[in-house]
PDB file of C-alpha atoms in Angstrom:
ATOM      1  CA  ASN A   1      19.516   4.291  -6.390  1.00 62.00           C
ATOM      2  CA  ALA A   2      18.194   2.419  -3.341  1.00 76.00           C
ATOM      3  CA  GLY A   3      14.659   3.909  -3.271  1.00 92.00           C
ATOM      4  CA  VAL A   4      13.022   3.273   0.119  1.00 95.00           C
ATOM      5  CA  THR A   5      15.034   1.313   2.666  1.00 96.00           C
ATOM      6  CA  GLN A   6      13.684  -0.018   5.952  1.00 97.00           C
ATOM      7  CA  THR A   7      15.714  -1.245   8.908  1.00 97.00           C
ATOM      8  CA  PRO A   8      15.556  -3.656  10.573  1.00 96.00           C
ATOM      9  CA  LYS A   9      13.815  -6.214   8.359  1.00 95.00           C
ATOM     10  CA  PHE A  10      12.981  -8.528  11.249  1.00 96.00           C
ATOM     11  CA  ARG A  11      12.643  -7.994  14.974  1.00 96.00           C
ATOM     12  CA  VAL A  12      11.283  -9.939  17.930  1.00 97.00           C
ATOM     13  CA  LEU A  13      10.295  -8.013  21.040  1.00 96.00           C
ATOM     14  CA  LYS A  14       8.910  -8.888  24.419  1.00 97.00           C
ATOM     15  CA  THR A  15       5.779  -7.136  25.651  1.00 97.00           C
ATOM     16  CA  GLY A  16       6.680  -3.751  27.092  1.00 97.00           C
ATOM     17  CA  GLN A  17       9.941  -3.315  25.218  1.00 97.00           C
ATOM     18  CA  SER A  18      10.530  -0.352  22.958  1.00 96.00           C
ATOM     19  CA  MET A  19      12.010  -0.092  19.516  1.00 96.00           C
ATOM     20  CA  THR A  20      12.382   2.191  16.513  1.00 97.00           C
ATOM     21  CA  LEU A  21      11.957   1.373  12.842  1.00 97.00           C
ATOM     22  CA  LEU A  22      13.925   3.513  10.421  1.00 97.00           C
ATOM     23  CA  CYS A  23      12.803   4.438   6.929  1.00 98.00           C
ATOM     24  CA  ALA A  24      15.182   6.177   4.556  1.00 97.00           C
ATOM     25  CA  GLN A  25      14.438   7.387   1.037  1.00 96.00           C
ATOM     26  CA  ASP A  26      16.882   8.841  -1.467  1.00 95.00           C
ATOM     27  CA  MET A  27      14.354  10.220  -3.981  1.00 92.00           C
ATOM     28  CA  ASN A  28      13.906  13.653  -2.363  1.00 91.00           C
ATOM     29  CA  HIS A  29      10.240  12.897  -1.705  1.00 91.00           C
ATOM     30  CA  GLU A  30       8.248  15.278   0.488  1.00 90.00           C
ATOM     31  CA  TYR A  31       5.601  12.850   1.725  1.00 91.00           C
ATOM     32  CA  MET A  32       6.365   9.767   3.773  1.00 93.00           C
ATOM     33  CA  TYR A  33       4.046   7.176   5.325  1.00 94.00           C
ATOM     34  CA  TRP A  34       4.044   4.277   7.751  1.00 97.00           C
ATOM     35  CA  TYR A  35       1.553   1.444   7.186  1.00 96.00           C
ATOM     36  CA  ARG A  36       0.931  -1.837   8.918  1.00 96.00           C
ATOM     37  CA  GLN A  37      -0.187  -4.928   7.051  1.00 94.00           C
ATOM     38  CA  ASP A  38      -2.239  -7.609   8.757  1.00 93.00           C
ATOM     39  CA  PRO A  39      -3.770 -10.701   7.133  1.00 87.00           C
ATOM     40  CA  GLY A  40      -7.109  -9.994   5.518  1.00 85.00           C
ATOM     41  CA  MET A  41      -6.971  -6.282   6.316  1.00 86.00           C
ATOM     42  CA  GLY A  42      -4.818  -4.770   3.607  1.00 89.00           C
ATOM     43  CA  LEU A  43      -2.596  -1.883   4.617  1.00 92.00           C
ATOM     44  CA  ARG A  44      -3.649   0.641   7.227  1.00 93.00           C
ATOM     45  CA  LEU A  45      -2.048   4.035   7.662  1.00 93.00           C
ATOM     46  CA  ILE A  46      -0.398   4.631  11.033  1.00 96.00           C
ATOM     47  CA  HIS A  47       1.200   8.068  10.664  1.00 96.00           C
ATOM     48  CA  TYR A  48       2.417  10.225   7.828  1.00 93.00           C
ATOM     49  CA  SER A  49       4.517  13.296   7.170  1.00 94.00           C
ATOM     50  CA  VAL A  50       4.105  16.003   4.549  1.00 89.00           C
ATOM     51  CA  GLY A  51       7.590  17.398   5.020  1.00 90.00           C
ATOM     52  CA  GLU A  52      10.583  17.715   7.291  1.00 93.00           C
ATOM     53  CA  GLY A  53       9.515  18.476  10.846  1.00 93.00           C
ATOM     54  CA  THR A  54       5.850  17.583  10.306  1.00 93.00           C
ATOM     55  CA  THR A  55       3.849  14.515  11.305  1.00 95.00           C
ATOM     56  CA  ALA A  56       0.160  13.604  11.344  1.00 93.00           C
ATOM     57  CA  LYS A  57      -2.004  10.728  12.527  1.00 94.00           C
ATOM     58  CA  GLY A  58      -3.431   8.185  10.185  1.00 91.00           C
ATOM     59  CA  GLU A  59      -6.093   5.554  10.631  1.00 90.00           C
ATOM     60  CA  VAL A  60      -4.447   3.514  13.446  1.00 95.00           C
ATOM     61  CA  PRO A  61      -1.982   5.757  15.319  1.00 96.00           C
ATOM     62  CA  ASP A  62      -2.434   4.512  18.892  1.00 96.00           C
ATOM     63  CA  GLY A  63       0.685   3.016  20.460  1.00 96.00           C
ATOM     64  CA  TYR A  64       3.037   4.528  17.881  1.00 97.00           C
ATOM     65  CA  ASN A  65       5.054   7.719  17.600  1.00 97.00           C
ATOM     66  CA  VAL A  66       6.934   9.140  14.642  1.00 97.00           C
ATOM     67  CA  SER A  67       9.536  11.747  13.864  1.00 97.00           C
ATOM     68  CA  ARG A  68      10.788  13.389  10.667  1.00 96.00           C
ATOM     69  CA  LEU A  69      13.874  15.322  11.691  1.00 94.00           C
ATOM     70  CA  LYS A  70      15.458  14.989   8.259  1.00 95.00           C
ATOM     71  CA  LYS A  71      13.640  15.001   4.929  1.00 95.00           C
ATOM     72  CA  GLN A  72      15.030  11.639   3.918  1.00 96.00           C
ATOM     73  CA  ASN A  73      14.234   9.797   7.156  1.00 97.00           C
ATOM     74  CA  PHE A  74      10.970   8.846   8.859  1.00 98.00           C
ATOM     75  CA  LEU A  75      11.153   6.981  12.160  1.00 98.00           C
ATOM     76  CA  LEU A  76       8.404   4.859  13.692  1.00 98.00           C
ATOM     77  CA  GLY A  77       8.632   4.201  17.417  1.00 97.00           C
ATOM     78  CA  LEU A  78       6.902   1.766  19.722  1.00 96.00           C
ATOM     79  CA  GLU A  79       7.314   2.908  23.337  1.00 92.00           C
ATOM     80  CA  SER A  80       5.784  -0.151  24.980  1.00 96.00           C
ATOM     81  CA  ALA A  81       5.205  -2.975  22.544  1.00 96.00           C
ATOM     82  CA  ALA A  82       2.046  -5.100  22.759  1.00 97.00           C
ATOM     83  CA  PRO A  83       1.224  -8.416  21.053  1.00 97.00           C
ATOM     84  CA  SER A  84      -1.414  -6.561  18.988  1.00 96.00           C
ATOM     85  CA  GLN A  85       1.436  -4.713  17.301  1.00 97.00           C
ATOM     86  CA  THR A  86       2.749  -7.924  15.757  1.00 97.00           C
ATOM     87  CA  SER A  87       2.569  -7.069  12.082  1.00 97.00           C
ATOM     88  CA  VAL A  88       4.497  -6.260   8.945  1.00 95.00           C
ATOM     89  CA  TYR A  89       5.304  -2.569   8.710  1.00 97.00           C
ATOM     90  CA  PHE A  90       5.776  -0.764   5.432  1.00 96.00           C
ATOM     91  CA  CYS A  91       7.214   2.639   4.791  1.00 96.00           C
ATOM     92  CA  ALA A  92       6.292   4.511   1.629  1.00 94.00           C
ATOM     93  CA  SER A  93       7.111   7.856   0.069  1.00 93.00           C
ATOM     94  CA  ARG A  94       5.618  10.048  -2.605  1.00 88.00           C
ATOM     95  CA  TYR A  95       6.844  13.103  -4.493  1.00 82.00           C
ATOM     96  CA  LEU A  96       3.709  14.910  -5.663  1.00 67.00           C
ATOM     97  CA  PRO A  97       1.392  15.929  -2.840  1.00 59.00           C
ATOM     98  CA  VAL A  98      -1.438  17.197  -5.053  1.00 58.00           C
ATOM     99  CA  ASP A  99      -1.520  14.831  -7.978  1.00 63.00           C
ATOM    100  CA  PRO A 100      -2.081  11.345  -6.524  1.00 65.00           C
ATOM    101  CA  GLY A 101       1.328  10.165  -7.512  1.00 72.00           C
ATOM    102  CA  GLU A 102       2.740   6.748  -7.091  1.00 82.00           C
ATOM    103  CA  LEU A 103       3.665   5.494  -3.644  1.00 88.00           C
ATOM    104  CA  PHE A 104       7.106   3.902  -3.465  1.00 91.00           C
ATOM    105  CA  PHE A 105       7.332   1.184  -0.837  1.00 93.00           C
ATOM    106  CA  GLY A 106      10.111  -0.360   1.169  1.00 94.00           C
ATOM    107  CA  GLU A 107      10.333  -4.134   1.466  1.00 93.00           C
ATOM    108  CA  GLY A 108       8.782  -4.218   4.914  1.00 94.00           C
ATOM    109  CA  SER A 109       9.807  -4.867   8.509  1.00 96.00           C
ATOM    110  CA  ARG A 110       8.365  -7.921  10.212  1.00 96.00           C
ATOM    111  CA  LEU A 111       7.794  -7.360  13.927  1.00 97.00           C
ATOM    112  CA  THR A 112       6.785 -10.033  16.398  1.00 97.00           C
ATOM    113  CA  VAL A 113       5.814  -9.099  19.946  1.00 97.00           C
ATOM    114  CA  LEU A 114       5.757 -11.994  22.399  1.00 96.00           C
TER     115      LEU A 114
ATOM    116  CA  ALA B   1     -14.874   8.765   3.748  1.00 73.00           C
ATOM    117  CA  GLN B   2     -13.906   6.278   1.125  1.00 81.00           C
ATOM    118  CA  SER B   3     -13.569   2.527   1.211  1.00 88.00           C
ATOM    119  CA  VAL B   4     -12.794  -0.300  -1.117  1.00 93.00           C
ATOM    120  CA  THR B   5     -13.974  -3.902  -1.237  1.00 95.00           C
ATOM    121  CA  GLN B   6     -12.099  -6.626  -3.049  1.00 96.00           C
ATOM    122  CA  LEU B   7     -14.679  -9.239  -3.766  1.00 96.00           C
ATOM    123  CA  ASP B   8     -12.383 -12.262  -3.810  1.00 95.00           C
ATOM    124  CA  SER B   9      -9.725 -13.062  -1.241  1.00 95.00           C
ATOM    125  CA  HIS B  10      -8.215 -15.737  -3.500  1.00 97.00           C
ATOM    126  CA  VAL B  11      -8.358 -16.304  -7.258  1.00 98.00           C
ATOM    127  CA  SER B  12      -6.820 -19.311  -8.975  1.00 98.00           C
ATOM    128  CA  VAL B  13      -6.305 -19.503 -12.754  1.00 98.00           C
ATOM    129  CA  SER B  14      -4.371 -21.661 -15.171  1.00 97.00           C
ATOM    130  CA  GLU B  15      -1.426 -20.242 -17.055  1.00 97.00           C
ATOM    131  CA  GLY B  16      -2.582 -18.697 -20.327  1.00 97.00           C
ATOM    132  CA  THR B  17      -6.176 -18.077 -19.184  1.00 98.00           C
ATOM    133  CA  PRO B  18      -7.695 -14.667 -18.408  1.00 98.00           C
ATOM    134  CA  VAL B  19      -7.411 -12.985 -15.031  1.00 98.00           C
ATOM    135  CA  LEU B  20     -10.216 -10.993 -13.391  1.00 98.00           C
ATOM    136  CA  LEU B  21      -9.712  -9.417  -9.953  1.00 98.00           C
ATOM    137  CA  ARG B  22     -12.744  -7.515  -8.738  1.00 98.00           C
ATOM    138  CA  CYS B  23     -12.825  -4.243  -6.819  1.00 97.00           C
ATOM    139  CA  ASN B  24     -15.750  -2.061  -5.756  1.00 97.00           C
ATOM    140  CA  TYR B  25     -15.250   1.321  -4.167  1.00 94.00           C
ATOM    141  CA  SER B  26     -17.173   3.877  -2.187  1.00 90.00           C
ATOM    142  CA  SER B  27     -16.226   7.537  -2.190  1.00 83.00           C
ATOM    143  CA  SER B  28     -17.894  10.859  -1.464  1.00 77.00           C
ATOM    144  CA  TYR B  29     -15.613  12.567  -3.970  1.00 77.00           C
ATOM    145  CA  SER B  30     -14.368  11.855  -7.456  1.00 79.00           C
ATOM    146  CA  PRO B  31     -11.917   9.151  -6.565  1.00 84.00           C
ATOM    147  CA  SER B  32      -8.495   8.251  -7.771  1.00 87.00           C
ATOM    148  CA  LEU B  33      -8.070   4.494  -7.954  1.00 92.00           C
ATOM    149  CA  PHE B  34      -4.993   2.312  -8.031  1.00 93.00           C
ATOM    150  CA  TRP B  35      -3.948  -1.299  -8.273  1.00 96.00           C
ATOM    151  CA  TYR B  36      -0.760  -2.399  -6.535  1.00 96.00           C
ATOM    152  CA  VAL B  37       0.933  -5.791  -6.661  1.00 96.00           C
ATOM    153  CA  GLN B  38       2.942  -7.419  -3.882  1.00 94.00           C
ATOM    154  CA  HIS B  39       5.198 -10.372  -4.574  1.00 93.00           C
ATOM    155  CA  PRO B  40       6.157 -12.585  -1.619  1.00 89.00           C
ATOM    156  CA  ASN B  41       8.307 -10.819   0.979  1.00 83.00           C
ATOM    157  CA  LYS B  42       8.447  -7.668  -1.123  1.00 87.00           C
ATOM    158  CA  GLY B  43       7.024  -4.186  -0.967  1.00 88.00           C
ATOM    159  CA  LEU B  44       4.101  -3.037  -3.095  1.00 92.00           C
ATOM    160  CA  GLN B  45       4.541  -1.905  -6.681  1.00 93.00           C
ATOM    161  CA  LEU B  46       2.136   0.245  -8.693  1.00 93.00           C
ATOM    162  CA  LEU B  47       0.397  -1.586 -11.543  1.00 95.00           C
ATOM    163  CA  LEU B  48      -1.836   1.223 -12.774  1.00 94.00           C
ATOM    164  CA  LYS B  49      -3.876   4.217 -11.676  1.00 90.00           C
ATOM    165  CA  TYR B  50      -7.049   6.046 -12.668  1.00 90.00           C
ATOM    166  CA  THR B  51      -7.210   9.804 -12.105  1.00 82.00           C
ATOM    167  CA  SER B  52     -10.353  10.968 -14.022  1.00 75.00           C
ATOM    168  CA  ALA B  53      -8.866  10.721 -17.497  1.00 74.00           C
ATOM    169  CA  ALA B  54      -9.591   7.726 -19.742  1.00 84.00           C
ATOM    170  CA  THR B  55     -11.809   5.144 -18.044  1.00 89.00           C
ATOM    171  CA  LEU B  56      -9.799   2.236 -19.450  1.00 94.00           C
ATOM    172  CA  VAL B  57      -6.372   2.299 -17.881  1.00 94.00           C
ATOM    173  CA  LYS B  58      -3.432   0.255 -19.082  1.00 95.00           C
ATOM    174  CA  GLY B  59      -0.686  -0.728 -16.695  1.00 94.00           C
ATOM    175  CA  ILE B  60       2.485  -2.708 -16.582  1.00 94.00           C
ATOM    176  CA  ASN B  61       2.861  -6.398 -17.463  1.00 94.00           C
ATOM    177  CA  GLY B  62      -0.261  -6.461 -19.653  1.00 96.00           C
ATOM    178  CA  PHE B  63      -2.746  -5.560 -16.921  1.00 97.00           C
ATOM    179  CA  GLU B  64      -5.576  -3.120 -17.427  1.00 97.00           C
ATOM    180  CA  ALA B  65      -8.544  -1.856 -15.429  1.00 97.00           C
ATOM    181  CA  GLU B  66     -11.796  -0.137 -16.322  1.00 95.00           C
ATOM    182  CA  PHE B  67     -13.367   2.562 -14.167  1.00 94.00           C
ATOM    183  CA  LYS B  68     -17.166   2.180 -14.160  1.00 93.00           C
ATOM    184  CA  LYS B  69     -18.789   4.964 -12.199  1.00 90.00           C
ATOM    185  CA  SER B  70     -22.322   3.567 -12.520  1.00 92.00           C
ATOM    186  CA  GLU B  71     -21.186   0.286 -10.977  1.00 93.00           C
ATOM    187  CA  THR B  72     -18.610   1.851  -8.611  1.00 93.00           C
ATOM    188  CA  SER B  73     -16.142  -0.740  -9.842  1.00 95.00           C
ATOM    189  CA  PHE B  74     -12.510  -0.832 -10.912  1.00 96.00           C
ATOM    190  CA  HIS B  75     -11.824  -4.440 -11.887  1.00 98.00           C
ATOM    191  CA  LEU B  76      -8.339  -5.574 -12.913  1.00 98.00           C
ATOM    192  CA  THR B  77      -7.931  -7.827 -15.927  1.00 98.00           C
ATOM    193  CA  LYS B  78      -5.253  -9.524 -17.974  1.00 98.00           C
ATOM    194  CA  PRO B  79      -5.940 -11.570 -21.120  1.00 97.00           C
ATOM    195  CA  SER B  80      -3.435 -14.329 -20.412  1.00 97.00           C
ATOM    196  CA  ALA B  81      -1.957 -15.201 -17.023  1.00 97.00           C
ATOM    197  CA  HIS B  82       1.725 -15.917 -16.594  1.00 97.00           C
ATOM    198  CA  MET B  83       3.342 -17.820 -13.755  1.00 96.00           C
ATOM    199  CA  SER B  84       5.119 -14.638 -12.695  1.00 95.00           C
ATOM    200  CA  ASP B  85       1.730 -12.965 -12.055  1.00 97.00           C
ATOM    201  CA  ALA B  86       1.259 -15.037  -8.904  1.00 97.00           C
ATOM    202  CA  ALA B  87       1.172 -12.437  -6.136  1.00 97.00           C
ATOM    203  CA  GLU B  88      -1.173 -10.448  -3.917  1.00 96.00           C
ATOM    204  CA  TYR B  89      -3.057  -7.561  -5.506  1.00 97.00           C
ATOM    205  CA  PHE B  90      -4.451  -4.529  -3.715  1.00 96.00           C
ATOM    206  CA  CYS B  91      -7.091  -2.108  -4.917  1.00 96.00           C
ATOM    207  CA  VAL B  92      -6.675   1.377  -3.431  1.00 92.00           C
ATOM    208  CA  VAL B  93      -8.951   4.418  -3.381  1.00 89.00           C
ATOM    209  CA  SER B  94      -7.796   7.968  -2.740  1.00 83.00           C
ATOM    210  CA  GLY B  95     -10.355  10.649  -2.067  1.00 69.00           C
ATOM    211  CA  PHE B  96     -10.339  14.312  -1.225  1.00 62.00           C
ATOM    212  CA  SER B  97      -7.159  14.015   0.784  1.00 66.00           C
ATOM    213  CA  ASN B  98      -4.435  12.213  -1.068  1.00 62.00           C
ATOM    214  CA  ASN B  99      -3.077  11.125   2.294  1.00 71.00           C
ATOM    215  CA  ASP B 100      -6.237   9.176   3.033  1.00 75.00           C
ATOM    216  CA  MET B 101      -5.642   6.228   0.764  1.00 83.00           C
ATOM    217  CA  ARG B 102      -7.706   3.196   1.679  1.00 88.00           C
ATOM    218  CA  PHE B 103      -6.476  -0.261   0.771  1.00 91.00           C
ATOM    219  CA  GLY B 104      -8.625  -3.255   0.058  1.00 93.00           C
ATOM    220  CA  ALA B 105      -7.970  -6.469   1.939  1.00 94.00           C
ATOM    221  CA  GLY B 106      -6.116  -7.917  -1.016  1.00 95.00           C
ATOM    222  CA  THR B 107      -6.660 -10.746  -3.518  1.00 97.00           C
ATOM    223  CA  ARG B 108      -4.138 -13.524  -3.705  1.00 96.00           C
ATOM    224  CA  LEU B 109      -3.672 -14.726  -7.282  1.00 97.00           C
ATOM    225  CA  THR B 110      -2.452 -18.266  -7.851  1.00 97.00           C
ATOM    226  CA  VAL B 111      -1.392 -19.333 -11.345  1.00 97.00           C
ATOM    227  CA  LYS B 112      -1.377 -23.059 -12.060  1.00 97.00           C
ATOM    228  CA  PRO B 113       0.877 -24.554 -14.728  1.00 95.00           C
TER     229      PRO B 113
END
C-alpha cells in the first residue's frame, strides 16, 4: 500500500517554463489537497478537490492550476513558472469530509525556479 | 477565519528531559486542533488531534497535548525526549470548513545526546 505518491521529487525550471506535478493516492480518498511549504511559513493551501471532477481555490492559488480527472489523481500545474514558486510542494488526501480526519501526506516535491 | 501561532521557532532539549512545544490558536468557531510531525525530507505525519472530546489528548510516541479554551492554547508535551523525536512540528487549526486548515510556522525540535 503506497499511500500518497508524488512525482517528480525534484525539478529545476527556468522562469517561464511550465510543468505538472502528479499526486496519486491508493486509499480511495475523496478529498485531495496541494500545499506549498516555505521556510518560516508552515504549509499553505494552494488548491483542493472534494471529489473527482471538482477543484477549488485555497489560500494561495495564483499562478497554479489543478485537475482531478480521476479520483486517485490530483495534478498541479504551473503554466509559467516564476522564482517565487520555488518551494516544496506537498500533496495530501483525506477520507472523511465531515469529521476532521487525518491528512495523509506525500513525501514532497522540491521545485526550484531559476 | 482561524489562525495558529507557534511561539517558538526552535526548541533544543537534552535526551531524557521533557519537551514542551507551544501553540496558541484563534478561531471564530469551535476548533479542531492537530499536531503533525515532519522528519527531514519526509511528508507530515499526524501525532494527535483534538475534536471537542477529552481536553487531554494522547498521541503516538508518548506525546500528548492539552486543549485550554480559556488560554486558547494547545501545547504539545512529552515527558522524556528521545533522539528520534528530532524533527519539525506543526500545530494546525481547522475551523468551520474542514478544508480551511491553517498551519503554524513550525517548531524545529533538536535533541542533544
